Amino acid sequence: DGRVSSASVQHLIEQISGVNKAKMIDHVGNVEEGAYEIYNCVEKIIKQDILGCEMTDLEGKDLGNKEDSTAPEEVVFGDVLWDAHDEQEQMEAFQQASNSTCELGFEKYFERLNDLVAAPAPIPPLLVSGGPGSGKSLLLSKWIQLQQKHSPNTLILYHFVGRPMSTSSESALIIKRLTLKLMQHSWLVSPLTFDPAKLLEEFPRWLEKLSARHQGSIIIIIDSIDQIQQAEKHMKWLIDPLPVNVRVIVSVNVETCPQAWRLWPTLHLDPLNSKDVKSLISAECNSANVKLTKEQEKKLERHCRSATTCNALYVTLLGKTIACVGNTGNIDDILQQCCQCQDTVSLYRLVLRSIQESLHSDKEKGLLREILCVIGVSHNGVSESELMELYPELTSAVLASLLHSLHKMCLLTYGCGLLKYQHLQAWEMVKLEYMEAGENVISAYRQKLVEYFTMQLSQDRVTWRSADELPWLFQQQGDKQKLHKCLLNLFVSQNLYKRGHFAELLSYWQLVGKDKSSMAAEYFDSLKEYEKSSEGEESMICLADLYETLGRFLKDLGLLSQAVAPLQRSLEIRETALDPDHPRVAQSLHQLAGVYVQWKKFGNAEQLYKQALEISENAYGAEHPRVARELDALATLYQKQNKYEQAEQLRKKSFKIRQKAARQKGSLCGFALLRQRALQLEELTLGKDTPDNARTLNELGVLYYLQNNLETAELFLKRSLEMRERVLGPEHPDCAQSLNNLAALYNEKKHYDKAEELYEKALDIRRRALAPDHPSLAYTVKHLAVLYKKMGKLDKAVPLYELAVEIRQKSFGPKHPSVATALVNLAVLYCQMKKQIEALPLYERALKIYEDSFGQMHPRVGETLKNLAVLSYERGDFEKAAELYKRAMEIKEAETLLIGGKATSRHSSSGDTFSLKSALSPNALLEHGQR
């Protein structure tokens, strides 16, 4: 009610109101809703303000409602899915590798690396070798920074391999990532195989093709390449001659370098000299205000002379150990203990024991052991919140203290919010210290993680974490039965697939002994069971996503005939649950077209791509990257048909869109666009009334609307409207856009009367100013009609639904399926108004269009027959109702046989629908329900 609940809340609000970058979320309701609202708000801020992701096209587009304007959340390069998390992990690995207190005299190595880049082709890869902890990652990351600074035209692609068996060490993912980065930089969007073996086989051809398009050198750097699973087998392309402008640098440990690679030019990292040892230890001690005596310095210098005691990691750890105890203990004592440690693993053991001694109780020591062991046996690490849930006795204070010590002493680090080992030697030490019993102990800790993530699945909490860890843990435990059951959890498989972990998913299925066809059949059965329990719009949208994932997965496996049915089903559900012109429908059309292209059914594919293009242009505007995607797909299709002129025109158009989008986005994270918007704020405050300024105000309003900052959005949208009315006149179509956006905002705030008034004004302007089939007119008609329906003003909604039918007839012709969908929507409205006589001819006409367009046995024909059966039943014509219902059931049974025994949805695939089940039940009232 606008009242503040307590003095402390009032004080907090007063504090926040003075902060420049604060976002206040005003919420009345239960805790879960509040948490969900805050999560959504934070997610939007991260995506838009920090990462610069475009949630919708901000350049002059209508707001509509948020349901219609957001695109499916996938990172898409062409049609290839990629995991933003994996990319973030690489960026963090690079940052961590380059963190160092000193340079360690790397200048001589930098010169050698520079010589490699300048050397004439052809040239084999350069091997950077050294012992564990010798500073290879540090050297490469520092050199990358120098190259980026001094050679901006050089494209540098890097990959830092983490621990063996982690995601970052999977060869197919590494090659796919490098290919996609190359494609990104060369503006090329082409279909890329998902098959791991083909991906590795085709990489040299991709490298040749894409390097030819790049103006300048390309340097590929893979750190710790010997940690990749079966490195020699999967990295065969390194042996082939490289393109003239490509240089490759890989780092390896001396002990584990494959024999064939030892013939390559090698840059070996020498042990640190006494000067470097002294400067590294001094830097660590100075940071903690610890001073060493001359005698202590000499003792350290004498100790750090063997190959194992003068590498960068050992010396860094030595410096940290001395600095850590220097202010509280006896430096001579700790020096004596350090000098007994002749390698990095034994020094790590000393570090761990000193941390153990600093703990206050056996309970805390036990928790330290548990934390280190459970992180070690995981696939990719463990988060703090997961540790707290795994060990309820672990308090925040104890965890924070332990992690601080472990992080400071180079045992653990953070990667994408997960705790993992900073160096392999740290994990080796933990195994020696805590896991002497071997596999039994490791298996017990893995079982603890299995139980934790299994519990998450039982609570329907399928996160990327459970999808990453659980199948891998079952694989490591050798439990094929549980792995099989886990893979049949549709959301686990969907999560892995949509994040680009196709090779991993395939390897799990191969482990349980299933071939492609039996895998497909089992997924169908699981989906069939899930669909039986799907009720309501939200679960139907989710079901459509699952069908699409299955279709795409089958397409990538080469099972084209089996891929069509799930993709078709996904399309039908989306057209019903969302809207025939919703962006997700375009997504379904695009995926279905992709199958037809591979199947060489080019006519079918062309029609679907064109429909997807039309929807994308209407939803996002003609210059959006999604539109470029459809243009590229059509261009590729025309090229396959030798229609080179048409293909070239579309490619040029797509290229211009992508260039413009890249310029708007600025850097990788898109800060440029946001800075530009911020700078415009001040100019606008003092600036003149111009159409451009009014457009920018409108864009800012849209931006704040998307951030859920409705009050600020309202201010900007009102100012945009006022400026447009002054400069352009109140009847200009741009004024209609501002009115439409304001109406959408008031609709969001549930101020329906205000929204109604503004939508009506916008409709009036657009009717007079635009062509009868213009998309913007259709847009306002649709949203005002939905608003009338929501407000119960059905009489006012009728003429707008009729107008929607007219617009579609003018846009697509009278016999297009889109017209049939509009007719069904109007018929449902009449049924809600108890005007069954008016509804009947509309259903009949829709039925005729569907039969002519799709054939007599199409699911949409079946759904319309069911609706007609209900009407006949209501009018007392039971014989006709039974006949129509029988036909509908025959279509349903045929569909079930077609897609492998799949139970079809009770929801209509032809626009709005109402319940047949209740109508055909004796003594039941007929409820007409909309989508």
PDB file of C-alpha atoms in Angstrom, residues 300-522:
ATOM      1  CA  LEU A 300      67.288 -19.819   0.070  1.00  0.00           C
ATOM      2  CA  GLU A 301      69.589 -19.173  -2.876  1.00  0.00           C
ATOM      3  CA  ARG A 302      71.610 -22.324  -2.101  1.00  0.00           C
ATOM      4  CA  HIS A 303      68.420 -24.384  -1.724  1.00  0.00           C
ATOM      5  CA  CYS A 304      66.874 -23.240  -5.036  1.00  0.00           C
ATOM      6  CA  ARG A 305      69.542 -24.677  -7.327  1.00  0.00           C
ATOM      7  CA  SER A 306      68.216 -28.109  -8.295  1.00  0.00           C
ATOM      8  CA  ALA A 307      65.889 -28.603 -11.275  1.00  0.00           C
ATOM      9  CA  THR A 308      62.873 -29.247  -9.011  1.00  0.00           C
ATOM     10  CA  THR A 309      63.465 -26.361  -6.585  1.00  0.00           C
ATOM     11  CA  CYS A 310      64.072 -23.529  -9.013  1.00  0.00           C
ATOM     12  CA  ASN A 311      60.930 -23.639 -11.112  1.00  0.00           C
ATOM     13  CA  ALA A 312      58.467 -20.731 -10.972  1.00  0.00           C
ATOM     14  CA  LEU A 313      55.680 -22.529  -9.070  1.00  0.00           C
ATOM     15  CA  TYR A 314      58.000 -23.964  -6.402  1.00  0.00           C
ATOM     16  CA  VAL A 315      59.678 -20.590  -5.780  1.00  0.00           C
ATOM     17  CA  THR A 316      56.337 -18.731  -5.709  1.00  0.00           C
ATOM     18  CA  LEU A 317      54.966 -21.235  -3.190  1.00  0.00           C
ATOM     19  CA  LEU A 318      58.159 -20.956  -1.147  1.00  0.00           C
ATOM     20  CA  GLY A 319      57.850 -17.149  -1.053  1.00  0.00           C
ATOM     21  CA  LYS A 320      54.181 -17.339  -0.012  1.00  0.00           C
ATOM     22  CA  THR A 321      54.949 -19.874   2.738  1.00  0.00           C
ATOM     23  CA  ILE A 322      57.678 -17.651   4.237  1.00  0.00           C
ATOM     24  CA  ALA A 323      55.527 -14.513   3.887  1.00  0.00           C
ATOM     25  CA  CYS A 324      52.552 -16.245   5.512  1.00  0.00           C
ATOM     26  CA  VAL A 325      54.362 -17.248   8.730  1.00  0.00           C
ATOM     27  CA  GLY A 326      56.926 -14.437   8.719  1.00  0.00           C
ATOM     28  CA  ASN A 327      54.913 -12.048  10.893  1.00  0.00           C
ATOM     29  CA  THR A 328      53.665 -14.653  13.366  1.00  0.00           C
ATOM     30  CA  GLY A 329      56.342 -17.363  13.575  1.00  0.00           C
ATOM     31  CA  ASN A 330      60.046 -18.071  13.403  1.00  0.00           C
ATOM     32  CA  ILE A 331      61.366 -17.600   9.832  1.00  0.00           C
ATOM     33  CA  ASP A 332      64.402 -19.803  10.491  1.00  0.00           C
ATOM     34  CA  ASP A 333      62.148 -22.683  11.569  1.00  0.00           C
ATOM     35  CA  ILE A 334      59.969 -22.455   8.459  1.00  0.00           C
ATOM     36  CA  LEU A 335      63.080 -22.101   6.267  1.00  0.00           C
ATOM     37  CA  GLN A 336      64.454 -25.303   7.784  1.00  0.00           C
ATOM     38  CA  GLN A 337      61.194 -27.140   6.998  1.00  0.00           C
ATOM     39  CA  CYS A 338      61.048 -25.737   3.458  1.00  0.00           C
ATOM     40  CA  CYS A 339      64.612 -26.811   2.723  1.00  0.00           C
ATOM     41  CA  GLN A 340      63.606 -30.420   3.432  1.00  0.00           C
ATOM     42  CA  CYS A 341      61.024 -30.220   0.597  1.00  0.00           C
ATOM     43  CA  GLN A 342      62.832 -31.145  -2.615  1.00  0.00           C
ATOM     44  CA  ASP A 343      59.914 -30.778  -5.039  1.00  0.00           C
ATOM     45  CA  THR A 344      56.631 -28.883  -5.454  1.00  0.00           C
ATOM     46  CA  VAL A 345      54.395 -31.758  -4.215  1.00  0.00           C
ATOM     47  CA  SER A 346      56.286 -32.057  -0.909  1.00  0.00           C
ATOM     48  CA  LEU A 347      56.217 -28.253  -0.476  1.00  0.00           C
ATOM     49  CA  TYR A 348      52.452 -28.313  -1.056  1.00  0.00           C
ATOM     50  CA  ARG A 349      52.220 -30.963   1.682  1.00  0.00           C
ATOM     51  CA  LEU A 350      54.052 -28.624   4.082  1.00  0.00           C
ATOM     52  CA  VAL A 351      51.644 -25.809   3.125  1.00  0.00           C
ATOM     53  CA  LEU A 352      48.625 -28.042   3.783  1.00  0.00           C
ATOM     54  CA  ARG A 353      49.952 -29.120   7.175  1.00  0.00           C
ATOM     55  CA  SER A 354      50.558 -25.513   8.193  1.00  0.00           C
ATOM     56  CA  ILE A 355      46.934 -24.700   7.255  1.00  0.00           C
ATOM     57  CA  GLN A 356      45.778 -27.736   9.291  1.00  0.00           C
ATOM     58  CA  GLU A 357      47.768 -26.521  12.334  1.00  0.00           C
ATOM     59  CA  SER A 358      46.118 -23.107  12.107  1.00  0.00           C
ATOM     60  CA  LEU A 359      42.640 -24.660  12.519  1.00  0.00           C
ATOM     61  CA  HIS A 360      40.989 -24.649  15.928  1.00  0.00           C
ATOM     62  CA  SER A 361      39.366 -28.089  16.055  1.00  0.00           C
ATOM     63  CA  ASP A 362      39.387 -31.603  14.623  1.00  0.00           C
ATOM     64  CA  LYS A 363      35.994 -30.854  13.107  1.00  0.00           C
ATOM     65  CA  GLU A 364      37.476 -28.029  11.008  1.00  0.00           C
ATOM     66  CA  LYS A 365      40.392 -30.258   9.984  1.00  0.00           C
ATOM     67  CA  GLY A 366      37.910 -32.910   8.892  1.00  0.00           C
ATOM     68  CA  LEU A 367      35.982 -30.341   6.837  1.00  0.00           C
ATOM     69  CA  LEU A 368      39.225 -29.210   5.166  1.00  0.00           C
ATOM     70  CA  ARG A 369      39.850 -32.804   4.107  1.00  0.00           C
ATOM     71  CA  GLU A 370      36.288 -33.206   2.807  1.00  0.00           C
ATOM     72  CA  ILE A 371      36.420 -29.976   0.775  1.00  0.00           C
ATOM     73  CA  LEU A 372      39.737 -30.833  -0.891  1.00  0.00           C
ATOM     74  CA  CYS A 373      38.715 -34.413  -1.691  1.00  0.00           C
ATOM     75  CA  VAL A 374      35.253 -33.656  -3.058  1.00  0.00           C
ATOM     76  CA  ILE A 375      36.628 -30.901  -5.326  1.00  0.00           C
ATOM     77  CA  GLY A 376      39.308 -33.300  -6.580  1.00  0.00           C
ATOM     78  CA  VAL A 377      36.938 -36.107  -7.594  1.00  0.00           C
ATOM     79  CA  SER A 378      34.458 -33.813  -9.380  1.00  0.00           C
ATOM     80  CA  HIS A 379      34.353 -33.294 -13.157  1.00  0.00           C
ATOM     81  CA  ASN A 380      34.813 -29.522 -13.300  1.00  0.00           C
ATOM     82  CA  GLY A 381      34.946 -28.343  -9.672  1.00  0.00           C
ATOM     83  CA  VAL A 382      32.417 -27.552  -6.930  1.00  0.00           C
ATOM     84  CA  SER A 383      30.755 -24.266  -5.969  1.00  0.00           C
ATOM     85  CA  GLU A 384      30.679 -22.759  -2.466  1.00  0.00           C
ATOM     86  CA  SER A 385      26.891 -23.169  -2.233  1.00  0.00           C
ATOM     87  CA  GLU A 386      27.221 -26.845  -3.210  1.00  0.00           C
ATOM     88  CA  LEU A 387      29.802 -27.370  -0.445  1.00  0.00           C
ATOM     89  CA  MET A 388      27.408 -25.786   2.071  1.00  0.00           C
ATOM     90  CA  GLU A 389      24.622 -28.146   0.961  1.00  0.00           C
ATOM     91  CA  LEU A 390      26.932 -31.192   0.889  1.00  0.00           C
ATOM     92  CA  TYR A 391      28.173 -30.443   4.433  1.00  0.00           C
ATOM     93  CA  PRO A 392      25.373 -28.823   6.496  1.00  0.00           C
ATOM     94  CA  GLU A 393      27.741 -28.529   9.497  1.00  0.00           C
ATOM     95  CA  LEU A 394      29.997 -26.219   7.460  1.00  0.00           C
ATOM     96  CA  THR A 395      29.330 -22.596   8.438  1.00  0.00           C
ATOM     97  CA  SER A 396      29.911 -19.623   6.136  1.00  0.00           C
ATOM     98  CA  ALA A 397      32.597 -18.256   8.455  1.00  0.00           C
ATOM     99  CA  VAL A 398      34.593 -21.505   8.511  1.00  0.00           C
ATOM    100  CA  LEU A 399      34.253 -21.977   4.726  1.00  0.00           C
ATOM    101  CA  ALA A 400      35.357 -18.387   4.016  1.00  0.00           C
ATOM    102  CA  SER A 401      38.389 -18.782   6.266  1.00  0.00           C
ATOM    103  CA  LEU A 402      39.419 -22.133   4.744  1.00  0.00           C
ATOM    104  CA  LEU A 403      39.003 -20.951   1.161  1.00  0.00           C
ATOM    105  CA  HIS A 404      40.951 -17.780   1.858  1.00  0.00           C
ATOM    106  CA  SER A 405      43.935 -19.828   3.066  1.00  0.00           C
ATOM    107  CA  LEU A 406      43.686 -22.400   0.257  1.00  0.00           C
ATOM    108  CA  HIS A 407      43.396 -19.714  -2.408  1.00  0.00           C
ATOM    109  CA  LYS A 408      46.202 -17.578  -0.997  1.00  0.00           C
ATOM    110  CA  MET A 409      48.543 -20.581  -0.890  1.00  0.00           C
ATOM    111  CA  CYS A 410      47.874 -21.592  -4.545  1.00  0.00           C
ATOM    112  CA  LEU A 411      45.972 -24.798  -3.746  1.00  0.00           C
ATOM    113  CA  LEU A 412      42.555 -23.737  -5.025  1.00  0.00           C
ATOM    114  CA  THR A 413      41.310 -21.172  -7.490  1.00  0.00           C
ATOM    115  CA  TYR A 414      37.954 -20.060  -8.880  1.00  0.00           C
ATOM    116  CA  GLY A 415      36.815 -20.741 -12.441  1.00  0.00           C
ATOM    117  CA  CYS A 416      33.326 -19.588 -13.481  1.00  0.00           C
ATOM    118  CA  GLY A 417      32.218 -19.653  -9.840  1.00  0.00           C
ATOM    119  CA  LEU A 418      33.550 -23.171  -9.218  1.00  0.00           C
ATOM    120  CA  LEU A 419      36.387 -24.089  -6.897  1.00  0.00           C
ATOM    121  CA  LYS A 420      39.088 -26.184  -8.574  1.00  0.00           C
ATOM    122  CA  TYR A 421      42.762 -26.973  -8.110  1.00  0.00           C
ATOM    123  CA  GLN A 422      45.134 -24.225  -9.179  1.00  0.00           C
ATOM    124  CA  HIS A 423      47.864 -26.709 -10.204  1.00  0.00           C
ATOM    125  CA  LEU A 424      47.989 -30.451 -10.862  1.00  0.00           C
ATOM    126  CA  GLN A 425      50.703 -30.851  -8.218  1.00  0.00           C
ATOM    127  CA  ALA A 426      48.276 -29.596  -5.544  1.00  0.00           C
ATOM    128  CA  TRP A 427      45.804 -32.365  -6.448  1.00  0.00           C
ATOM    129  CA  GLU A 428      48.635 -34.941  -6.536  1.00  0.00           C
ATOM    130  CA  MET A 429      49.574 -33.913  -3.005  1.00  0.00           C
ATOM    131  CA  VAL A 430      45.963 -34.180  -1.746  1.00  0.00           C
ATOM    132  CA  LYS A 431      45.718 -37.719  -3.160  1.00  0.00           C
ATOM    133  CA  LEU A 432      48.940 -38.699  -1.370  1.00  0.00           C
ATOM    134  CA  GLU A 433      47.846 -37.054   1.896  1.00  0.00           C
ATOM    135  CA  TYR A 434      44.202 -38.114   2.097  1.00  0.00           C
ATOM    136  CA  MET A 435      43.634 -40.920  -0.418  1.00  0.00           C
ATOM    137  CA  GLU A 436      46.336 -43.469   0.235  1.00  0.00           C
ATOM    138  CA  ALA A 437      43.686 -46.204   0.195  1.00  0.00           C
ATOM    139  CA  GLY A 438      43.284 -45.418  -3.521  1.00  0.00           C
ATOM    140  CA  GLU A 439      40.228 -46.042  -5.655  1.00  0.00           C
ATOM    141  CA  ASN A 440      37.918 -46.975  -2.749  1.00  0.00           C
ATOM    142  CA  VAL A 441      38.301 -43.545  -1.152  1.00  0.00           C
ATOM    143  CA  ILE A 442      37.884 -41.739  -4.499  1.00  0.00           C
ATOM    144  CA  SER A 443      34.792 -43.837  -5.225  1.00  0.00           C
ATOM    145  CA  ALA A 444      33.260 -42.953  -1.826  1.00  0.00           C
ATOM    146  CA  TYR A 445      33.655 -39.207  -2.471  1.00  0.00           C
ATOM    147  CA  ARG A 446      32.250 -39.577  -5.972  1.00  0.00           C
ATOM    148  CA  GLN A 447      29.274 -41.416  -4.496  1.00  0.00           C
ATOM    149  CA  LYS A 448      28.640 -38.451  -2.186  1.00  0.00           C
ATOM    150  CA  LEU A 449      28.475 -36.139  -5.227  1.00  0.00           C
ATOM    151  CA  VAL A 450      26.266 -38.658  -7.061  1.00  0.00           C
ATOM    152  CA  GLU A 451      23.775 -38.660  -4.174  1.00  0.00           C
ATOM    153  CA  TYR A 452      23.791 -34.851  -4.016  1.00  0.00           C
ATOM    154  CA  PHE A 453      23.142 -34.271  -7.738  1.00  0.00           C
ATOM    155  CA  THR A 454      20.642 -37.182  -7.879  1.00  0.00           C
ATOM    156  CA  MET A 455      18.690 -35.478  -5.105  1.00  0.00           C
ATOM    157  CA  GLN A 456      18.645 -32.301  -7.221  1.00  0.00           C
ATOM    158  CA  LEU A 457      17.197 -34.242 -10.168  1.00  0.00           C
ATOM    159  CA  SER A 458      14.508 -35.781  -7.956  1.00  0.00           C
ATOM    160  CA  GLN A 459      13.438 -32.226  -7.033  1.00  0.00           C
ATOM    161  CA  ASP A 460      13.220 -31.293 -10.749  1.00  0.00           C
ATOM    162  CA  ARG A 461      16.311 -29.096 -10.389  1.00  0.00           C
ATOM    163  CA  VAL A 462      18.094 -29.849 -13.657  1.00  0.00           C
ATOM    164  CA  THR A 463      20.868 -27.271 -13.795  1.00  0.00           C
ATOM    165  CA  TRP A 464      23.967 -27.109 -15.981  1.00  0.00           C
ATOM    166  CA  ARG A 465      25.825 -28.349 -12.908  1.00  0.00           C
ATOM    167  CA  SER A 466      23.845 -31.577 -12.523  1.00  0.00           C
ATOM    168  CA  ALA A 467      24.056 -32.142 -16.304  1.00  0.00           C
ATOM    169  CA  ASP A 468      27.845 -31.581 -16.214  1.00  0.00           C
ATOM    170  CA  GLU A 469      28.609 -33.716 -13.184  1.00  0.00           C
ATOM    171  CA  LEU A 470      26.112 -36.580 -12.814  1.00  0.00           C
ATOM    172  CA  PRO A 471      26.563 -38.480 -16.134  1.00  0.00           C
ATOM    173  CA  TRP A 472      30.347 -38.070 -15.859  1.00  0.00           C
ATOM    174  CA  LEU A 473      30.344 -39.387 -12.272  1.00  0.00           C
ATOM    175  CA  PHE A 474      28.304 -42.442 -13.311  1.00  0.00           C
ATOM    176  CA  GLN A 475      30.774 -42.980 -16.167  1.00  0.00           C
ATOM    177  CA  GLN A 476      33.738 -42.834 -13.750  1.00  0.00           C
ATOM    178  CA  GLN A 477      31.974 -45.213 -11.332  1.00  0.00           C
ATOM    179  CA  GLY A 478      31.273 -47.612 -14.212  1.00  0.00           C
ATOM    180  CA  ASP A 479      27.560 -47.641 -13.332  1.00  0.00           C
ATOM    181  CA  LYS A 480      26.019 -48.070 -16.801  1.00  0.00           C
ATOM    182  CA  GLN A 481      22.490 -48.671 -15.513  1.00  0.00           C
ATOM    183  CA  LYS A 482      22.318 -45.359 -13.624  1.00  0.00           C
ATOM    184  CA  LEU A 483      24.064 -43.534 -16.468  1.00  0.00           C
ATOM    185  CA  HIS A 484      21.407 -44.854 -18.870  1.00  0.00           C
ATOM    186  CA  LYS A 485      18.590 -43.691 -16.573  1.00  0.00           C
ATOM    187  CA  CYS A 486      20.248 -40.278 -16.187  1.00  0.00           C
ATOM    188  CA  LEU A 487      20.533 -39.834 -19.975  1.00  0.00           C
ATOM    189  CA  LEU A 488      16.816 -40.543 -20.341  1.00  0.00           C
ATOM    190  CA  ASN A 489      16.088 -37.537 -18.157  1.00  0.00           C
ATOM    191  CA  LEU A 490      15.129 -35.280 -21.070  1.00  0.00           C
ATOM    192  CA  PHE A 491      16.310 -32.117 -19.353  1.00  0.00           C
ATOM    193  CA  VAL A 492      19.796 -33.501 -18.613  1.00  0.00           C
ATOM    194  CA  SER A 493      20.319 -34.461 -22.265  1.00  0.00           C
ATOM    195  CA  GLN A 494      18.784 -31.189 -23.474  1.00  0.00           C
ATOM    196  CA  ASN A 495      21.122 -29.205 -21.220  1.00  0.00           C
ATOM    197  CA  LEU A 496      24.236 -30.969 -22.528  1.00  0.00           C
ATOM    198  CA  TYR A 497      23.137 -30.739 -26.166  1.00  0.00           C
ATOM    199  CA  LYS A 498      22.070 -27.087 -26.114  1.00  0.00           C
ATOM    200  CA  ARG A 499      25.411 -26.112 -24.584  1.00  0.00           C
ATOM    201  CA  GLY A 500      27.260 -27.777 -27.450  1.00  0.00           C
ATOM    202  CA  HIS A 501      28.445 -30.857 -25.497  1.00  0.00           C
ATOM    203  CA  PHE A 502      27.324 -33.174 -28.297  1.00  0.00           C
ATOM    204  CA  ALA A 503      30.454 -35.339 -28.304  1.00  0.00           C
ATOM    205  CA  GLU A 504      30.182 -35.874 -24.545  1.00  0.00           C
ATOM    206  CA  LEU A 505      26.507 -36.873 -24.801  1.00  0.00           C
ATOM    207  CA  LEU A 506      27.285 -39.276 -27.638  1.00  0.00           C
ATOM    208  CA  SER A 507      30.165 -40.870 -25.711  1.00  0.00           C
ATOM    209  CA  TYR A 508      27.834 -41.595 -22.760  1.00  0.00           C
ATOM    210  CA  TRP A 509      25.335 -43.357 -25.054  1.00  0.00           C
ATOM    211  CA  GLN A 510      28.144 -45.367 -26.619  1.00  0.00           C
ATOM    212  CA  LEU A 511      29.274 -46.418 -23.131  1.00  0.00           C
ATOM    213  CA  VAL A 512      25.821 -47.848 -22.309  1.00  0.00           C
ATOM    214  CA  GLY A 513      25.982 -49.788 -25.586  1.00  0.00           C
ATOM    215  CA  LYS A 514      23.216 -48.051 -27.574  1.00  0.00           C
ATOM    216  CA  ASP A 515      23.395 -47.339 -31.285  1.00  0.00           C
ATOM    217  CA  LYS A 516      21.852 -44.243 -32.895  1.00  0.00           C
ATOM    218  CA  SER A 517      18.478 -45.789 -33.736  1.00  0.00           C
ATOM    219  CA  SER A 518      17.833 -47.317 -30.316  1.00  0.00           C
ATOM    220  CA  MET A 519      18.915 -44.040 -28.700  1.00  0.00           C
ATOM    221  CA  ALA A 520      16.331 -42.162 -30.832  1.00  0.00           C
ATOM    222  CA  ALA A 521      13.578 -44.664 -29.961  1.00  0.00           C
ATOM    223  CA  GLU A 522      14.262 -44.349 -26.227  1.00  0.00           C
TER     224      GLU A 522
END
